[in-house]
Short mmCIF file of C-alpha atoms and ligand atoms in Angstrom, two decimals:
data_model
loop_
_atom_site.label_atom_id
_atom_site.label_comp_id
_atom_site.label_asym_id
_atom_site.label_seq_id
_atom_site.Cartn_x
_atom_site.Cartn_y
_atom_site.Cartn_z
CA MET U 1 -30.99 -35.69 69.11
CA GLN U 2 -28.79 -33.60 71.35
CA GLY U 3 -25.80 -32.07 69.69
CA SER U 4 -23.73 -32.95 72.72
CA THR U 5 -24.06 -36.72 72.51
CA ARG U 6 -22.79 -36.88 68.99
CA SER U 7 -19.86 -35.11 67.43
CA PRO U 8 -19.19 -35.82 63.76
CA GLU U 9 -15.56 -34.78 64.10
CA THR U 10 -14.50 -37.59 66.39
CA GLY U 11 -16.42 -40.54 65.01
CA GLY U 12 -15.06 -40.84 61.47
CA MET U 13 -17.00 -43.51 59.58
CA ARG U 14 -18.87 -44.39 62.75
CA SER U 15 -20.92 -41.23 62.70
CA LEU U 16 -21.91 -40.95 59.08
CA ASP U 17 -24.63 -38.44 58.36
CA PRO U 18 -28.03 -40.16 58.12
CA ARG U 19 -28.46 -38.67 54.65
CA THR U 20 -25.29 -40.40 53.53
CA LYS U 21 -26.52 -43.70 54.83
CA VAL U 22 -29.93 -43.39 53.20
CA VAL U 23 -28.43 -42.45 49.83
CA ALA U 24 -25.79 -45.17 50.03
CA VAL U 25 -28.39 -47.82 50.89
CA VAL U 26 -30.68 -46.77 48.05
CA LEU U 27 -27.78 -46.86 45.57
CA PHE U 28 -26.65 -50.21 46.96
CA ILE U 29 -30.09 -51.74 46.54
CA LEU U 30 -30.29 -50.41 42.99
CA ALA U 31 -26.90 -51.91 42.25
CA VAL U 32 -27.89 -55.26 43.73
CA ASN U 33 -30.93 -55.42 41.50
CA LEU U 34 -28.93 -54.61 38.39
CA ILE U 35 -26.45 -57.46 38.74
CA PRO U 36 -27.13 -60.03 36.02
CA ALA U 37 -28.64 -63.34 37.13
CA GLY U 38 -26.03 -65.91 38.04
CA ALA U 39 -23.16 -63.45 38.50
CA TRP U 40 -22.31 -65.08 41.84
CA PRO U 41 -18.85 -63.55 42.40
CA VAL U 42 -20.34 -60.05 42.21
CA TYR U 43 -22.89 -60.95 44.86
CA LEU U 44 -20.10 -62.21 47.07
CA VAL U 45 -18.19 -58.95 46.63
CA LEU U 46 -21.26 -56.93 47.58
CA LEU U 47 -21.88 -59.12 50.59
CA ALA U 48 -18.30 -58.59 51.70
CA LEU U 49 -18.77 -54.86 51.24
CA LEU U 50 -21.96 -54.88 53.28
CA TRP U 51 -20.44 -56.88 56.09
CA SER U 52 -17.40 -54.63 56.26
CA ALA U 53 -19.76 -51.69 56.55
CA ALA U 54 -21.48 -53.52 59.41
CA VAL U 55 -18.14 -53.95 61.16
CA VAL U 56 -17.28 -50.28 60.68
CA LEU U 57 -20.68 -49.18 61.93
CA HIS U 58 -20.45 -51.52 64.93
CA VAL U 59 -23.53 -53.51 64.03
CA GLY U 60 -23.08 -57.10 65.21
CA MET U 61 -23.33 -59.86 62.62
CA LEU U 62 -25.86 -61.64 64.81
CA VAL U 63 -28.13 -58.61 64.94
CA LEU U 64 -27.86 -58.21 61.20
CA LEU U 65 -28.75 -61.82 60.48
CA ARG U 66 -31.47 -62.10 63.09
CA ARG U 67 -33.27 -58.98 61.96
CA SER U 68 -33.05 -60.09 58.35
CA LEU U 69 -35.14 -63.09 59.28
CA VAL U 70 -38.29 -60.95 59.09
CA ALA U 71 -37.95 -61.22 55.33
CA VAL U 72 -38.07 -65.02 55.25
CA PRO U 73 -41.84 -65.32 54.63
CA PHE U 74 -41.45 -63.34 51.41
CA VAL U 75 -39.07 -65.97 50.09
CA LEU U 76 -42.04 -68.34 49.92
CA ALA U 77 -43.40 -66.23 47.11
CA VAL U 78 -40.59 -67.29 44.78
CA VAL U 79 -40.06 -70.83 45.98
CA VAL U 80 -42.01 -72.23 43.03
CA LEU U 81 -39.71 -70.64 40.43
CA PRO U 82 -37.32 -73.61 40.05
CA PHE U 83 -40.31 -75.77 39.11
CA THR U 84 -42.21 -73.41 36.89
CA THR U 85 -39.41 -71.90 34.82
CA PRO U 86 -38.94 -73.85 31.58
CA GLY U 87 -35.42 -75.12 30.85
CA ALA U 88 -33.05 -78.05 31.17
CA ALA U 89 -34.11 -80.38 33.98
CA ILE U 90 -31.39 -81.00 36.53
CA TYR U 91 -33.30 -82.80 39.24
CA GLU U 92 -36.59 -84.55 39.70
CA LEU U 93 -38.39 -84.65 43.02
CA PRO U 94 -38.68 -88.34 43.90
CA GLY U 95 -42.27 -89.55 43.92
CA LEU U 96 -43.85 -86.34 42.72
CA GLY U 97 -42.11 -86.16 39.39
CA TRP U 98 -41.68 -82.38 39.55
CA GLN U 99 -38.68 -81.20 37.64
CA ILE U 100 -36.29 -78.49 38.69
CA SER U 101 -34.85 -76.57 35.76
CA ARG U 102 -31.38 -75.09 35.69
CA GLU U 103 -32.72 -71.72 34.56
CA GLY U 104 -35.35 -71.76 37.27
CA MET U 105 -32.81 -72.59 39.94
CA THR U 106 -30.52 -69.78 38.79
CA LEU U 107 -33.41 -67.33 38.80
CA PHE U 108 -34.50 -68.47 42.24
CA LEU U 109 -31.04 -68.19 43.75
CA THR U 110 -30.49 -64.80 42.11
CA ILE U 111 -33.69 -63.39 43.53
CA LEU U 112 -32.78 -64.85 46.89
CA CYS U 113 -29.35 -63.18 46.81
CA ARG U 114 -30.76 -59.82 45.75
CA PHE U 115 -33.40 -59.97 48.36
CA PHE U 116 -31.04 -61.01 51.10
CA LEU U 117 -28.56 -58.24 50.26
CA ALA U 118 -31.26 -55.58 50.01
CA VAL U 119 -32.83 -56.57 53.31
CA GLN U 120 -29.47 -56.64 55.05
CA ALA U 121 -28.64 -53.19 53.74
CA ALA U 122 -31.94 -51.85 55.09
CA VAL U 123 -31.40 -53.59 58.41
CA LEU U 124 -27.91 -52.14 58.61
CA LEU U 125 -29.30 -48.66 58.02
CA ALA U 126 -31.97 -49.07 60.69
CA ALA U 127 -29.63 -50.68 63.22
CA SER U 128 -26.90 -48.07 62.90
CA THR U 129 -29.06 -44.94 62.83
CA PRO U 130 -31.17 -43.58 65.69
CA VAL U 131 -34.76 -43.16 64.53
CA SER U 132 -34.74 -39.42 65.11
CA GLU U 133 -31.71 -39.04 62.87
CA LEU U 134 -33.20 -41.26 60.21
CA LEU U 135 -36.41 -39.23 60.14
CA TRP U 136 -34.43 -36.01 60.05
CA GLY U 137 -32.31 -37.33 57.19
CA LEU U 138 -35.36 -38.37 55.18
CA ARG U 139 -36.87 -34.93 55.64
CA LYS U 140 -33.66 -33.23 54.57
CA LEU U 141 -33.52 -35.44 51.50
CA GLY U 142 -36.87 -34.06 50.42
CA VAL U 143 -39.19 -36.87 51.49
CA PRO U 144 -42.58 -35.19 52.16
CA THR U 145 -43.02 -34.13 55.78
CA THR U 146 -46.29 -36.00 56.11
CA LEU U 147 -44.73 -39.25 54.98
CA VAL U 148 -41.84 -38.82 57.41
CA ALA U 149 -44.32 -38.09 60.21
CA ILE U 150 -46.23 -41.25 59.36
CA ILE U 151 -43.04 -43.30 59.50
CA GLY U 152 -42.21 -41.76 62.87
CA PHE U 153 -45.64 -42.51 64.31
CA MET U 154 -45.56 -46.00 62.90
CA TYR U 155 -42.29 -46.63 64.66
CA ARG U 156 -43.71 -45.31 67.93
CA TYR U 157 -47.19 -46.82 67.83
CA LEU U 158 -46.98 -50.08 65.91
CA PHE U 159 -45.83 -51.61 69.16
CA VAL U 160 -48.66 -50.04 71.16
CA ILE U 161 -51.29 -51.21 68.68
CA GLY U 162 -49.69 -54.63 68.56
CA GLU U 163 -50.01 -54.80 72.32
CA GLU U 164 -53.69 -53.88 72.12
CA ALA U 165 -54.24 -56.60 69.54
CA GLY U 166 -52.49 -59.06 71.85
CA GLN U 167 -54.77 -58.06 74.71
CA MET U 168 -57.86 -58.60 72.58
CA ILE U 169 -56.68 -62.00 71.44
CA ARG U 170 -55.99 -63.00 75.03
CA ALA U 171 -59.39 -61.72 76.10
CA ARG U 172 -61.04 -63.81 73.40
CA ALA U 173 -59.00 -66.87 74.29
CA ALA U 174 -59.93 -66.47 77.94
CA ARG U 175 -63.60 -66.62 77.04
CA SER U 176 -63.34 -69.36 74.47
CA ALA U 177 -64.00 -72.18 76.89
CA GLN U 178 -65.18 -75.41 75.38
CA ILE U 179 -67.60 -77.75 77.10
CA PRO U 180 -66.87 -81.41 76.37
CA HIS U 181 -69.27 -82.98 73.82
CA HIS U 182 -70.52 -79.60 72.72
CA ARG U 183 -70.10 -78.39 69.21
CA ARG U 184 -67.44 -75.74 68.58
CA PRO U 185 -68.78 -72.51 67.14
CA SER U 186 -68.87 -72.53 63.36
CA VAL U 187 -65.98 -71.25 61.32
CA PHE U 188 -68.31 -68.58 60.03
CA TRP U 189 -69.00 -67.37 63.54
CA GLN U 190 -65.31 -67.40 64.45
CA GLY U 191 -64.49 -65.43 61.33
CA ARG U 192 -67.12 -62.88 62.22
CA VAL U 193 -65.60 -62.44 65.67
CA SER U 194 -62.15 -61.93 64.17
CA GLY U 195 -63.55 -59.37 61.77
CA LEU U 196 -65.16 -57.48 64.62
CA MET U 197 -61.86 -57.55 66.49
CA VAL U 198 -60.02 -56.00 63.57
CA GLY U 199 -62.72 -53.36 63.31
CA SER U 200 -62.54 -52.50 66.97
CA LEU U 201 -58.75 -52.37 66.79
CA PHE U 202 -59.10 -49.88 63.97
CA LEU U 203 -61.50 -47.75 66.01
CA ARG U 204 -59.14 -47.81 68.96
CA ALA U 205 -56.26 -46.71 66.76
CA LEU U 206 -58.41 -43.91 65.39
CA ALA U 207 -59.41 -42.74 68.86
CA ARG U 208 -55.79 -42.87 69.92
CA SER U 209 -54.68 -40.81 66.96
CA GLU U 210 -57.19 -38.15 67.98
CA ARG U 211 -55.88 -38.12 71.54
CA ILE U 212 -52.30 -37.87 70.31
CA TYR U 213 -53.23 -34.95 68.10
CA VAL U 214 -54.82 -33.22 71.07
CA ALA U 215 -51.68 -33.87 73.11
CA MET U 216 -49.57 -32.36 70.34
CA LEU U 217 -51.82 -29.32 70.06
CA SER U 218 -51.67 -28.86 73.82
CA ARG U 219 -47.95 -28.42 73.53
CA GLY U 220 -48.10 -25.88 70.77
CA TYR U 221 -47.88 -28.04 67.64
CA ASP U 222 -48.52 -26.00 64.50
CA GLY U 223 -48.10 -28.61 61.78
CA HIS U 224 -44.47 -27.85 61.01
CA PRO U 225 -41.78 -30.22 62.23
CA ARG U 226 -39.13 -28.71 64.47
CA SER U 227 -35.92 -30.41 65.32
CA MET U 228 -32.78 -29.63 67.23
CA LEU U 229 -30.64 -31.85 65.10
CA HIS U 230 -27.80 -30.22 63.20
CA LEU U 231 -25.64 -32.60 61.31
CA ARG U 232 -23.12 -31.70 58.66
CA MET U 233 -21.85 -33.72 55.77
CA VAL U 234 -18.12 -34.20 56.33
CA ALA U 235 -15.44 -35.57 54.01
CA TRP U 236 -16.26 -39.16 54.92
CA ASP U 237 -19.87 -38.67 53.93
CA TRP U 238 -18.93 -37.54 50.46
CA ILE U 239 -16.48 -40.41 50.06
CA VAL U 240 -19.22 -42.91 50.91
CA VAL U 241 -21.82 -41.26 48.67
CA ILE U 242 -19.44 -41.02 45.72
CA GLY U 243 -18.20 -44.55 46.38
CA SER U 244 -21.71 -46.00 46.23
CA GLY U 245 -22.43 -43.97 43.11
CA LEU U 246 -19.30 -45.41 41.49
CA LEU U 247 -20.32 -48.92 42.48
CA LEU U 248 -23.65 -48.48 40.75
CA ALA U 249 -21.98 -46.99 37.68
CA LEU U 250 -19.52 -49.88 37.54
CA ILE U 251 -22.30 -52.44 37.58
CA LEU U 252 -24.26 -50.54 34.96
CA TRP U 253 -21.17 -50.41 32.79
CA GLY U 254 -20.59 -54.12 33.35
CA ARG U 255 -24.11 -54.88 32.19
CA MET U 256 -23.69 -52.92 29.01
CA ALA U 257 -20.27 -54.25 28.12
CA MET O 1 -58.78 -10.19 93.09
CA SER O 2 -58.92 -12.08 89.85
CA CYS O 3 -57.93 -15.71 89.90
CA LEU O 4 -55.72 -17.75 87.60
CA VAL O 5 -58.65 -19.79 86.36
CA GLU O 6 -62.10 -18.18 86.10
CA ILE O 7 -64.92 -20.27 84.73
CA LYS O 8 -68.39 -18.76 84.45
CA ASN O 9 -71.52 -20.52 83.30
CA LEU O 10 -69.65 -23.10 81.24
CA SER O 11 -71.69 -25.73 79.43
CA PHE O 12 -70.41 -28.26 76.96
CA SER O 13 -71.88 -31.07 74.88
CA TYR O 14 -70.02 -33.56 72.73
CA GLN O 15 -70.94 -33.85 69.04
CA ASP O 16 -73.20 -36.79 69.76
CA GLY O 17 -75.33 -34.48 71.89
CA ARG O 18 -74.28 -35.82 75.26
CA THR O 19 -74.05 -33.00 77.76
CA ALA O 20 -70.82 -33.34 79.69
CA LEU O 21 -70.70 -30.03 81.57
CA GLN O 22 -73.64 -27.98 82.77
CA GLU O 23 -73.51 -24.35 83.80
CA LEU O 24 -70.32 -24.69 85.67
CA ASP O 25 -68.80 -21.91 87.79
CA LEU O 26 -65.35 -22.29 89.20
CA SER O 27 -62.34 -20.24 90.12
CA ILE O 28 -58.88 -21.40 91.06
CA CYS O 29 -56.25 -19.03 92.38
CA GLU O 30 -52.49 -19.01 91.96
CA GLY O 31 -50.78 -21.73 93.97
CA GLU O 32 -53.90 -23.67 94.87
CA LYS O 33 -53.78 -27.46 94.84
CA VAL O 34 -57.15 -28.66 93.66
CA GLY O 35 -58.54 -32.15 93.33
CA ILE O 36 -61.45 -32.86 91.03
CA VAL O 37 -63.24 -36.04 92.00
CA GLY O 38 -66.39 -37.69 90.75
CA SER O 39 -67.63 -41.01 89.43
CA ASN O 40 -66.95 -42.26 85.89
CA GLY O 41 -68.46 -39.96 83.32
CA ALA O 42 -68.88 -37.06 85.76
CA GLY O 43 -67.08 -34.73 83.36
CA LYS O 44 -63.66 -34.40 84.99
CA SER O 45 -61.63 -35.05 81.86
CA THR O 46 -63.91 -32.84 79.82
CA LEU O 47 -63.36 -30.00 82.27
CA LEU O 48 -59.57 -30.33 82.08
CA LEU O 49 -59.71 -30.19 78.29
CA GLN O 50 -61.57 -26.87 78.53
CA LEU O 51 -58.70 -25.33 80.46
CA ASN O 52 -56.38 -25.13 77.48
CA GLY O 53 -59.01 -24.78 74.82
CA VAL O 54 -58.75 -28.24 73.30
CA LEU O 55 -62.50 -28.35 73.82
CA GLN O 56 -64.52 -25.18 73.92
CA GLY O 57 -68.05 -24.89 75.22
CA THR O 58 -70.42 -22.03 75.77
CA GLY O 59 -69.73 -19.68 78.64
CA ASP O 60 -66.61 -17.95 79.75
CA VAL O 61 -63.26 -19.55 80.57
CA ARG O 62 -60.41 -17.24 81.48
CA ILE O 63 -56.84 -18.18 82.25
CA ALA O 64 -54.78 -15.44 83.91
CA GLY O 65 -57.34 -12.93 82.70
CA ASP O 66 -57.28 -14.03 79.05
CA GLN O 67 -60.35 -15.54 77.55
CA VAL O 68 -59.82 -19.00 76.07
CA CYS O 69 -60.47 -18.41 72.39
CA ARG O 70 -58.74 -19.01 69.10
CA GLN O 71 -56.55 -15.89 69.19
CA ASN O 72 -55.20 -16.67 72.65
CA LEU O 73 -54.65 -20.41 72.30
CA GLY O 74 -50.87 -20.22 71.95
CA ARG O 75 -50.52 -18.18 75.12
CA ILE O 76 -53.09 -20.22 77.01
CA ARG O 77 -51.39 -23.47 76.11
CA SER O 78 -48.08 -22.26 77.44
CA LEU O 79 -49.82 -21.35 80.71
CA VAL O 80 -51.76 -24.57 81.16
CA GLY O 81 -49.87 -27.85 81.01
CA LEU O 82 -52.14 -30.80 80.44
CA VAL O 83 -51.02 -34.31 81.36
CA PHE O 84 -53.21 -36.99 79.83
CA GLN O 85 -54.26 -40.19 81.50
CA ASP O 86 -52.59 -42.53 79.04
CA PRO O 87 -48.90 -41.63 78.73
CA ASP O 88 -48.78 -43.38 75.37
CA ASP O 89 -50.92 -40.54 74.06
CA GLN O 90 -48.63 -37.94 75.52
CA LEU O 91 -45.31 -39.43 74.51
CA PHE O 92 -45.48 -39.44 70.74
CA SER O 93 -41.81 -38.90 69.87
CA PRO O 94 -39.19 -41.56 69.22
CA THR O 95 -37.12 -40.62 72.27
CA VAL O 96 -37.70 -39.11 75.71
CA PHE O 97 -35.48 -36.15 74.93
CA GLU O 98 -37.43 -35.20 71.84
CA ASP O 99 -40.69 -35.55 73.64
CA VAL O 100 -39.74 -33.33 76.54
CA ALA O 101 -38.16 -30.85 74.12
CA PHE O 102 -41.31 -30.71 71.99
CA GLY O 103 -43.23 -28.12 74.01
CA PRO O 104 -40.27 -25.78 74.60
CA LEU O 105 -39.29 -25.98 70.91
CA TYR O 106 -42.75 -24.91 69.83
CA MET O 107 -42.61 -22.10 72.34
CA GLY O 108 -39.82 -20.72 70.20
CA LEU O 109 -37.01 -21.04 72.74
CA ASP O 110 -33.49 -21.27 71.49
CA GLU O 111 -31.76 -24.60 71.61
CA SER O 112 -29.56 -24.18 74.64
CA ALA O 113 -32.62 -23.03 76.60
CA VAL O 114 -34.56 -26.06 75.36
CA SER O 115 -31.79 -28.45 76.44
CA LEU O 116 -31.65 -26.81 79.84
CA ARG O 117 -35.40 -27.11 80.30
CA VAL O 118 -35.37 -30.76 79.30
CA ARG O 119 -32.67 -31.49 81.84
CA GLU O 120 -34.43 -29.60 84.61
CA ALA O 121 -37.83 -31.12 83.88
CA LEU O 122 -36.45 -34.65 83.87
CA GLU O 123 -34.52 -33.98 87.06
CA SER O 124 -37.60 -32.71 88.85
CA VAL O 125 -39.39 -36.00 88.22
CA GLY O 126 -36.27 -38.05 88.94
CA MET O 127 -35.97 -39.27 85.37
CA ASP O 128 -32.66 -37.62 84.51
CA GLY O 129 -30.43 -39.77 82.38
CA MET O 130 -33.41 -41.20 80.47
CA GLU O 131 -33.01 -38.79 77.54
CA GLU O 132 -32.18 -41.40 74.95
CA ARG O 133 -34.73 -43.95 76.10
CA VAL O 134 -37.50 -45.05 73.78
CA PRO O 135 -41.02 -44.78 75.28
CA ASN O 136 -41.93 -48.21 73.86
CA ARG O 137 -39.51 -49.83 76.22
CA MET O 138 -40.38 -48.05 79.45
CA SER O 139 -42.60 -49.08 82.33
CA LEU O 140 -45.95 -47.41 82.84
CA GLY O 141 -44.69 -45.56 85.93
CA GLU O 142 -41.67 -44.24 84.06
CA LYS O 143 -43.85 -43.15 81.17
CA LYS O 144 -46.18 -41.30 83.53
CA LEU O 145 -43.27 -39.45 85.11
CA VAL O 146 -41.85 -38.50 81.73
CA ALA O 147 -45.32 -37.36 80.64
CA ILE O 148 -45.34 -34.97 83.60
CA ALA O 149 -41.86 -33.78 82.61
CA THR O 150 -42.99 -33.03 79.04
CA VAL O 151 -45.35 -30.47 80.49
CA LEU O 152 -43.09 -29.17 83.28
CA ALA O 153 -40.51 -28.29 80.63
CA MET O 154 -42.95 -25.67 79.35
CA ARG O 155 -42.97 -24.04 82.81
CA PRO O 156 -46.73 -23.72 82.88
CA ARG O 157 -48.42 -21.81 85.68
CA ILE O 158 -51.12 -24.41 85.95
CA LEU O 159 -50.53 -28.11 85.79
CA ALA O 160 -53.65 -30.12 84.99
CA LEU O 161 -53.32 -33.88 85.42
CA ASP O 162 -55.85 -36.52 84.46
CA GLU O 163 -55.72 -39.62 86.67
CA PRO O 164 -52.01 -39.42 87.45
CA THR O 165 -52.06 -42.56 89.60
CA ALA O 166 -54.48 -44.77 87.67
CA ALA O 167 -53.14 -48.28 86.98
CA LEU O 168 -49.89 -47.72 88.86
CA ASP O 169 -48.40 -50.10 91.39
CA ALA O 170 -47.79 -48.91 94.94
CA ARG O 171 -44.22 -47.86 94.42
CA ALA O 172 -44.83 -45.94 91.19
CA ARG O 173 -47.81 -44.27 92.83
CA ARG O 174 -45.64 -43.19 95.76
CA THR O 175 -43.11 -41.70 93.37
CA ILE O 176 -45.79 -39.70 91.55
CA LEU O 177 -47.20 -38.46 94.86
CA GLY O 178 -43.74 -37.38 95.92
CA VAL O 179 -43.29 -35.46 92.69
CA LEU O 180 -46.69 -33.77 92.93
CA LYS O 181 -46.07 -32.71 96.52
CA HIS O 182 -42.96 -30.83 95.57
CA LEU O 183 -44.36 -28.90 92.64
CA ASP O 184 -44.84 -25.16 93.12
CA GLU O 185 -47.25 -24.74 90.21
CA THR O 186 -50.98 -24.46 90.63
CA LEU O 187 -52.27 -28.03 90.46
CA VAL O 188 -55.57 -29.32 89.14
CA VAL O 189 -55.82 -33.09 89.45
CA ALA O 190 -58.74 -35.17 88.20
CA THR O 191 -58.67 -38.47 90.03
CA HIS O 192 -60.48 -41.37 91.68
CA ASP O 193 -57.66 -41.74 94.16
CA LEU O 194 -59.08 -40.16 97.33
CA SER O 195 -55.98 -40.83 99.38
CA LEU O 196 -53.97 -38.93 96.78
CA VAL O 197 -56.39 -36.05 97.25
CA ALA O 198 -56.11 -36.25 101.01
CA GLU O 199 -52.34 -36.31 100.92
CA VAL O 200 -51.47 -33.76 98.26
CA LEU O 201 -54.39 -31.44 97.55
CA ASP O 202 -55.89 -28.85 99.90
CA ARG O 203 -59.06 -28.17 98.01
CA THR O 204 -61.54 -30.66 96.57
CA ILE O 205 -64.21 -30.21 93.95
CA VAL O 206 -66.79 -32.96 93.63
CA MET O 207 -68.45 -33.35 90.24
CA ASP O 208 -71.48 -35.37 89.31
CA ARG O 209 -73.17 -35.50 85.89
CA GLY O 210 -71.41 -32.41 84.62
CA GLU O 211 -72.07 -30.25 87.65
CA VAL O 212 -70.04 -29.17 90.65
CA VAL O 213 -71.84 -30.58 93.67
CA ALA O 214 -69.31 -29.63 96.33
CA ASP O 215 -66.27 -27.42 96.59
CA GLY O 216 -64.23 -26.84 99.70
CA PRO O 217 -61.24 -27.79 101.84
CA THR O 218 -60.29 -31.42 101.27
CA ALA O 219 -60.47 -32.37 104.92
CA GLU O 220 -64.05 -31.20 105.21
CA ILE O 221 -65.26 -32.85 102.05
CA LEU O 222 -63.63 -36.19 102.68
CA ARG O 223 -65.08 -36.28 106.18
CA ASP O 224 -68.68 -36.48 104.95
CA GLU O 225 -68.93 -40.16 104.04
CA ALA O 226 -72.64 -40.13 103.32
CA PHE O 227 -72.14 -37.37 100.77
CA LEU O 228 -69.23 -39.19 99.12
CA ALA O 229 -71.26 -42.37 98.89
CA GLU O 230 -74.18 -40.50 97.38
CA HIS O 231 -71.94 -39.35 94.53
CA GLY O 232 -70.36 -42.71 93.97
CA LEU O 233 -66.97 -41.92 95.45
CA ILE O 234 -66.72 -44.58 98.11
N1 ATP H 1 -65.26 -38.06 72.87
C1 ATP H 1 -66.49 -38.12 73.42
N2 ATP H 1 -67.59 -38.15 72.65
C2 ATP H 1 -68.80 -38.20 73.20
N3 ATP H 1 -69.06 -38.23 74.52
C3 ATP H 1 -68.01 -38.22 75.35
C4 ATP H 1 -66.65 -38.16 74.85
N4 ATP H 1 -65.81 -38.17 75.90
C5 ATP H 1 -66.59 -38.22 76.99
N5 ATP H 1 -67.91 -38.23 76.69
C6 ATP H 1 -69.04 -38.25 77.61
O1 ATP H 1 -68.98 -37.09 78.39
C7 ATP H 1 -69.27 -37.37 79.74
C8 ATP H 1 -68.14 -36.90 80.63
O2 ATP H 1 -66.99 -37.67 80.31
P1 ATP H 1 -65.58 -37.45 80.98
O3 ATP H 1 -64.61 -38.25 80.18
O4 ATP H 1 -65.32 -36.01 81.12
O5 ATP H 1 -65.81 -38.10 82.40
P2 ATP H 1 -64.77 -38.36 83.56
O6 ATP H 1 -65.29 -37.71 84.77
O7 ATP H 1 -63.40 -38.00 83.13
O8 ATP H 1 -64.89 -39.91 83.73
P3 ATP H 1 -63.77 -41.00 84.09
O9 ATP H 1 -63.66 -41.00 85.56
O10 ATP H 1 -64.36 -42.28 83.59
O11 ATP H 1 -62.52 -40.62 83.39
C9 ATP H 1 -69.53 -38.87 79.83
O12 ATP H 1 -70.91 -39.06 79.84
C10 ATP H 1 -68.92 -39.41 78.56
O13 ATP H 1 -69.67 -40.50 78.10
MG1 MG H 2 -61.63 -39.08 82.69
#
């Protein structure tokens, strides 16, 4: 946030403008999704590109991989593809008789690659850019102020609300004693309790949002964002933006040829 | 002589009809250190929120001679710094620096002045060097101190704090007390912490069910144990 802690002149690639990073990541994700299914070498090239960017931006490989793990549950959504896509069978699950088709497998692996690359690009953006800069960059790129504010608050308060949820779950667990030989409460009852908990969490979040608004008003908030950030696009920024644009163009051209 | 805070015949009810303040009269002069005590629901927090016009009741509230009303809110809010009980409500920005800079920025100061104020405010609560920290990853005591700094950076004439020591451990409480003792601003502190009152504040106002039931030098008020017990304070 402070101009003093960050000087674009000295950092080179290290201190890319947040706008550059956002644009480059969006272009990269577009490119990834345009690569034809099964074009494995291209995926490898993009992965190499991404990892070099991580090295340049001083984001550790471990951080990158660990944070990408959040996306794993979504992979489950496509795990059935190898079985459901019609095509030449290449393998049969012993016992079950389910067949894996070549086309299905290719589709599955392609989606996996795209997804993995896109998530890593997003993680790289988040890990290499302070939140304040990211929000500033989004605003400068024309993302509506309200949306940017929501993202900022989400970043700040998701954790707080998560903590409240944790407290409620612990409180419920602490009171969920079970007496031997007594029936457990019905699933219906338990579901009702969970529903009430979600409701009360929502009310708490609502009350908190009101208090935050009051706190903002108390310090003069007038609905317009103010920031002390002044970042300039330097030569490196343009090189990166144009580079990612060229990458996308190349892949588009490759698809058409 | 007119005082910094002049409250005459102030009454206030929440939307649900619950009366929180009843015909309250109160004046606080420049430099006074005032404690507001009272049992839960006595109306302490409600009273603090009247001071900068976040809530407005019937009656007359004046800060430094100006009536608290829509036209004056900007000025009033730069005079009265409110520190809320839960620092998570007060610290809404991604980093400490941005949060402390928030008030000064909206006061229209230029950027070097804002940076200077942030540094000074953080120094005065002993939190210098925390500028880049993220509130999510700070202890409650640290958050409380930064919350005080967010308001100090606006250089208010009155500092109004709601339960500054609630839920703090002994050491964090000590730190807050130390900070409060060294502030020159007029202080209004709503609290259940009677030893904080005894140590830091010269004047005590006792509230019960929306009314002021006692107002005087701290030593005198805290001496009368029967009275304190009657109003649920000990
Ligand atoms: N947002 C609200 N809506 C409706 N009633 C409220 C609201 N906030 C407070 N009240 C009521 O107003 C009265 C005064 O509340 P207030 O929060 O000012 O008390 P307090 O002295 O600060 O108490 P505590 O020591 O518990 O913080 C209470 O009866 C309370 O129930
Ligand atoms: Mg209160």
